[in-house]
CSV table of C-alpha atoms in Angstrom, one decimal:
chain,number,residue,atom,x,y,z
A,291,UNK,CA,82.3,111.8,93.2
A,292,UNK,CA,80.0,114.5,94.7
A,293,UNK,CA,81.4,117.9,95.3
A,294,UNK,CA,84.8,116.9,94.1
A,295,UNK,CA,83.7,117.1,90.4
A,296,UNK,CA,81.4,120.1,90.6
A,297,UNK,CA,84.1,122.4,89.3
A,298,UNK,CA,86.7,120.0,88.0
A,299,UNK,CA,86.5,117.0,85.6
A,300,UNK,CA,87.1,113.7,87.2
A,301,UNK,CA,90.3,112.9,85.1
A,302,UNK,CA,91.9,116.0,86.6
A,303,UNK,CA,91.5,114.9,90.2
A,304,UNK,CA,94.9,114.7,91.8
A,305,UNK,CA,96.4,111.6,93.3
A,306,UNK,CA,100.0,111.3,94.6
A,307,UNK,CA,100.9,114.8,93.2
A,308,UNK,CA,99.5,114.3,89.7
A,309,UNK,CA,96.2,114.2,88.0
A,310,UNK,CA,94.6,110.8,87.1
A,311,UNK,CA,95.2,111.6,83.4
A,312,UNK,CA,98.8,112.4,83.9
A,313,UNK,CA,99.3,109.0,85.7
A,314,UNK,CA,97.7,107.3,82.7
A,315,UNK,CA,99.7,109.2,80.1
A,316,UNK,CA,103.0,108.5,81.9
A,317,UNK,CA,102.2,104.8,82.2
A,318,UNK,CA,101.6,104.3,78.5
A,319,UNK,CA,103.8,101.7,76.8
A,320,UNK,CA,106.4,103.0,74.3
A,321,UNK,CA,104.4,101.5,71.4
A,322,UNK,CA,101.8,104.2,71.9
A,323,UNK,CA,103.0,107.2,70.1
A,324,UNK,CA,99.9,109.3,69.9
A,325,UNK,CA,96.9,110.0,72.2
A,326,UNK,CA,93.3,111.0,71.4
A,327,UNK,CA,91.3,112.1,74.4
A,328,UNK,CA,87.5,112.1,74.3
A,329,UNK,CA,86.2,115.1,76.2
A,330,UNK,CA,82.9,116.6,77.3
A,331,UNK,CA,82.2,117.8,80.8
A,332,UNK,CA,84.4,120.9,81.6
A,333,UNK,CA,86.4,120.0,78.5
A,334,UNK,CA,88.4,123.3,78.4
A,335,UNK,CA,90.1,122.5,81.7
A,336,UNK,CA,91.5,119.3,80.3
A,337,UNK,CA,92.8,120.8,77.0
A,338,UNK,CA,94.3,123.8,78.9
A,339,UNK,CA,96.0,121.5,81.4
A,340,UNK,CA,97.5,119.0,79.0
A,341,UNK,CA,97.9,121.1,75.8
A,342,UNK,CA,98.9,119.3,72.6
A,343,UNK,CA,101.7,117.2,73.9
A,344,UNK,CA,102.6,115.1,77.0
A,345,UNK,CA,105.2,112.6,77.9
A,346,UNK,CA,106.6,113.0,74.4
A,347,UNK,CA,103.3,112.1,72.7
A,348,UNK,CA,101.1,114.2,70.5
A,349,UNK,CA,97.6,114.7,72.1
A,350,UNK,CA,94.5,115.6,70.2
A,351,UNK,CA,90.9,116.0,71.4
A,352,UNK,CA,87.5,115.0,70.2
A,353,UNK,CA,84.3,116.4,71.9
A,354,UNK,CA,81.5,114.0,72.7
A,355,UNK,CA,78.5,116.4,72.4
A,356,UNK,CA,76.0,113.8,73.6
A,357,UNK,CA,76.6,111.3,76.4
A,358,UNK,CA,75.2,108.3,74.7
A,359,UNK,CA,77.4,105.6,76.1
A,360,UNK,CA,81.0,104.2,75.7
A,361,UNK,CA,80.3,102.7,72.3
A,362,UNK,CA,78.9,106.0,71.0
A,363,UNK,CA,82.0,107.7,72.5
A,364,UNK,CA,84.5,105.5,70.6
A,365,UNK,CA,82.5,105.9,67.4
A,366,UNK,CA,83.3,109.7,67.5
A,367,UNK,CA,86.9,108.7,66.8
A,368,UNK,CA,86.3,106.3,63.9
A,369,UNK,CA,87.6,108.8,61.3
A,370,UNK,CA,90.8,109.3,63.3
A,371,UNK,CA,91.7,105.7,64.4
A,372,UNK,CA,93.0,104.1,61.2
A,373,UNK,CA,95.1,101.3,62.7
A,374,UNK,CA,95.1,99.1,65.8
A,375,UNK,CA,94.6,101.1,69.0
A,376,UNK,CA,94.3,100.9,72.8
A,377,UNK,CA,91.2,102.3,74.5
A,378,UNK,CA,90.6,102.7,78.2
A,379,UNK,CA,88.5,104.5,80.8
A,380,UNK,CA,89.7,108.0,81.5
A,381,UNK,CA,89.5,107.8,85.2
A,382,UNK,CA,90.7,104.3,86.2
A,383,UNK,CA,94.4,103.5,87.0
A,384,UNK,CA,96.1,100.8,85.0
A,385,UNK,CA,99.7,99.6,85.0
A,386,UNK,CA,102.1,99.8,82.1
A,387,UNK,CA,102.8,96.0,82.4
A,388,UNK,CA,99.1,95.2,81.8
A,389,UNK,CA,98.9,97.4,78.8
A,390,UNK,CA,102.0,95.9,77.3
A,391,UNK,CA,100.5,92.4,77.7
A,392,UNK,CA,97.3,93.6,76.0
A,393,UNK,CA,99.3,94.9,73.1
A,394,UNK,CA,100.9,91.5,72.4
A,395,UNK,CA,97.6,90.3,71.0
A,396,UNK,CA,95.9,91.7,67.8
A,397,UNK,CA,92.7,92.2,69.9
A,398,UNK,CA,92.4,91.9,73.7
A,399,UNK,CA,90.5,92.8,76.8
A,400,UNK,CA,91.9,93.4,80.2
A,401,UNK,CA,90.0,91.6,83.0
A,402,UNK,CA,90.5,91.4,86.7
A,403,UNK,CA,89.9,88.2,88.7
A,404,UNK,CA,88.0,89.1,91.9
A,405,UNK,CA,87.1,86.9,94.9
A,406,UNK,CA,83.4,88.1,94.7
A,407,UNK,CA,81.6,90.1,92.0
A,408,UNK,CA,78.5,92.0,92.9
A,409,UNK,CA,78.3,94.7,90.2
A,410,UNK,CA,80.0,95.3,86.8
A,411,UNK,CA,80.6,93.5,83.6
A,412,UNK,CA,81.2,89.8,84.3
A,413,UNK,CA,83.4,88.3,81.6
A,414,UNK,CA,82.6,84.9,80.2
A,415,UNK,CA,85.3,82.8,78.4
A,416,UNK,CA,85.1,80.6,75.4
A,417,UNK,CA,85.8,76.9,75.9
A,418,UNK,CA,89.5,77.5,75.2
A,419,UNK,CA,89.7,79.6,78.3
A,420,UNK,CA,91.7,82.2,76.5
A,421,UNK,CA,89.3,84.3,74.5
A,422,UNK,CA,86.1,86.4,75.1
A,423,UNK,CA,82.7,84.8,74.8
A,424,UNK,CA,80.5,87.2,76.6
A,425,UNK,CA,80.2,90.2,79.0
A,426,UNK,CA,77.2,90.1,81.3
A,427,UNK,CA,76.4,93.5,82.8
A,428,UNK,CA,74.6,93.6,86.2
A,429,UNK,CA,74.4,95.0,89.7
A,430,UNK,CA,73.7,91.8,91.6
A,431,UNK,CA,75.9,89.0,90.1
A,432,UNK,CA,76.6,87.5,93.6
A,433,UNK,CA,79.3,85.3,92.1
A,434,UNK,CA,82.6,84.2,93.7
A,435,UNK,CA,85.9,83.9,91.7
A,436,UNK,CA,84.7,85.9,88.8
A,437,UNK,CA,86.4,87.9,86.0
A,438,UNK,CA,85.3,91.6,85.7
A,439,UNK,CA,85.8,93.9,82.7
A,440,UNK,CA,88.2,96.7,83.5
A,441,UNK,CA,87.3,98.8,80.5
A,442,UNK,CA,90.7,98.5,78.7
A,443,UNK,CA,90.9,97.0,75.2
A,444,UNK,CA,93.2,96.7,72.3
A,445,UNK,CA,91.1,96.7,69.1
A,446,UNK,CA,91.6,96.8,65.3
A,447,UNK,CA,90.0,99.5,63.1
A,448,UNK,CA,87.7,96.7,61.9
A,449,UNK,CA,85.6,97.3,65.0
A,450,UNK,CA,84.0,100.2,63.2
A,451,UNK,CA,82.6,97.8,60.5
A,452,UNK,CA,80.1,96.5,63.1
A,453,UNK,CA,76.9,98.4,64.1
A,454,UNK,CA,76.7,100.0,67.5
A,455,UNK,CA,74.6,98.0,70.0
A,456,UNK,CA,72.1,99.8,72.2
A,457,UNK,CA,72.0,98.9,75.8
A,458,UNK,CA,68.6,97.3,76.6
A,459,UNK,CA,66.2,99.8,78.2
A,460,UNK,CA,68.6,102.8,77.8
A,461,UNK,CA,69.3,105.4,75.3
A,462,UNK,CA,73.0,104.5,75.2
A,463,UNK,CA,75.3,102.4,73.1
A,464,UNK,CA,77.7,100.2,74.9
A,465,UNK,CA,81.3,99.3,73.8
A,466,UNK,CA,81.2,95.9,75.5
A,467,UNK,CA,77.9,95.0,73.9
A,468,UNK,CA,79.2,96.2,70.5
A,469,UNK,CA,82.5,94.4,70.9
A,470,UNK,CA,80.8,91.0,71.3
A,471,UNK,CA,79.6,91.2,67.7
A,472,UNK,CA,83.2,91.2,66.5
A,473,UNK,CA,84.4,88.4,68.8
A,474,UNK,CA,83.6,85.6,66.3
A,475,UNK,CA,85.5,87.2,63.4
A,476,UNK,CA,88.3,88.6,65.5
A,477,UNK,CA,89.2,86.5,68.6
A,478,UNK,CA,89.6,88.8,71.6
A,479,UNK,CA,92.3,87.5,73.9
A,480,UNK,CA,91.8,87.6,77.7
A,481,UNK,CA,94.6,89.3,79.6
A,482,UNK,CA,94.4,89.1,83.4
A,483,UNK,CA,95.3,92.3,85.2
A,484,UNK,CA,97.9,92.6,87.9
A,485,UNK,CA,96.9,96.1,88.7
A,486,UNK,CA,93.7,97.9,88.1
A,487,UNK,CA,92.2,100.6,90.4
A,488,UNK,CA,88.8,102.1,89.4
A,489,UNK,CA,88.1,105.5,90.9
A,490,UNK,CA,84.3,105.6,91.7
A,491,UNK,CA,84.0,107.4,95.0
A,492,UNK,CA,86.1,109.9,97.1
A,493,UNK,CA,87.5,107.2,99.3
A,494,UNK,CA,89.1,105.6,96.3
A,495,UNK,CA,91.3,108.6,95.9
A,496,UNK,CA,92.7,108.1,99.4
A,497,UNK,CA,93.3,104.5,98.7
A,498,UNK,CA,94.9,105.2,95.3
A,499,UNK,CA,97.2,107.8,97.0
A,500,UNK,CA,98.5,105.1,99.4
A,501,UNK,CA,99.0,102.6,96.6
A,502,UNK,CA,100.8,105.0,94.3
A,503,UNK,CA,103.0,106.3,97.1
A,504,UNK,CA,103.9,102.7,98.0
A,505,UNK,CA,104.8,102.0,94.4
A,506,UNK,CA,106.9,105.1,94.2
A,507,UNK,CA,108.8,104.1,97.3
A,508,UNK,CA,109.6,100.8,95.5
A,509,UNK,CA,110.8,102.7,92.3
A,510,UNK,CA,107.3,103.5,91.0
A,511,UNK,CA,104.5,101.9,89.1
A,512,UNK,CA,106.0,102.8,85.8
A,513,UNK,CA,109.3,100.9,86.2
């Protein structure tokens, strides 16, 4: 995000009058009664901005001291997460409707069908067409009509019984790679997203502003 995140953490960037984090917290389904936020870069800004409660939910924080991947990040919470939980990227926008659909299954992954996939985690289905078989990471898929991983999951605490999987060639541990170990014992249902907007570059903020303002004019994304 360039200069935009030199002095402010990405989740605190503002879109349509609110920070990305506030949009996410306000969109959470009613089943979610507590929030744990993994923090690192400019962490004090996030804790000072949100405090210990938002949208009627208690908020607690855990610091990821080493940036060793999404799997490593989640594992910092294993002593806190004692029951089924929802986990998602801190700077992407998701809809409440999609999250509610994910919560209907014991374990699930939110995917987005795209006309053409170049980069990201390509999701492979089992023969039943309903559950996860694989996630293929890459930057040159070149595949039409593909499913891409959005980074939102509903998981059981049993995920922590499996060892973290290191991403080949990197000193990081990936959550998608680790999740696949559990897929045989705990079927992971595929949920197709109706709204997912990743924020990866400054232009995405402008587009998100337009989308959210349009939703607000039609009674808002959260209704």
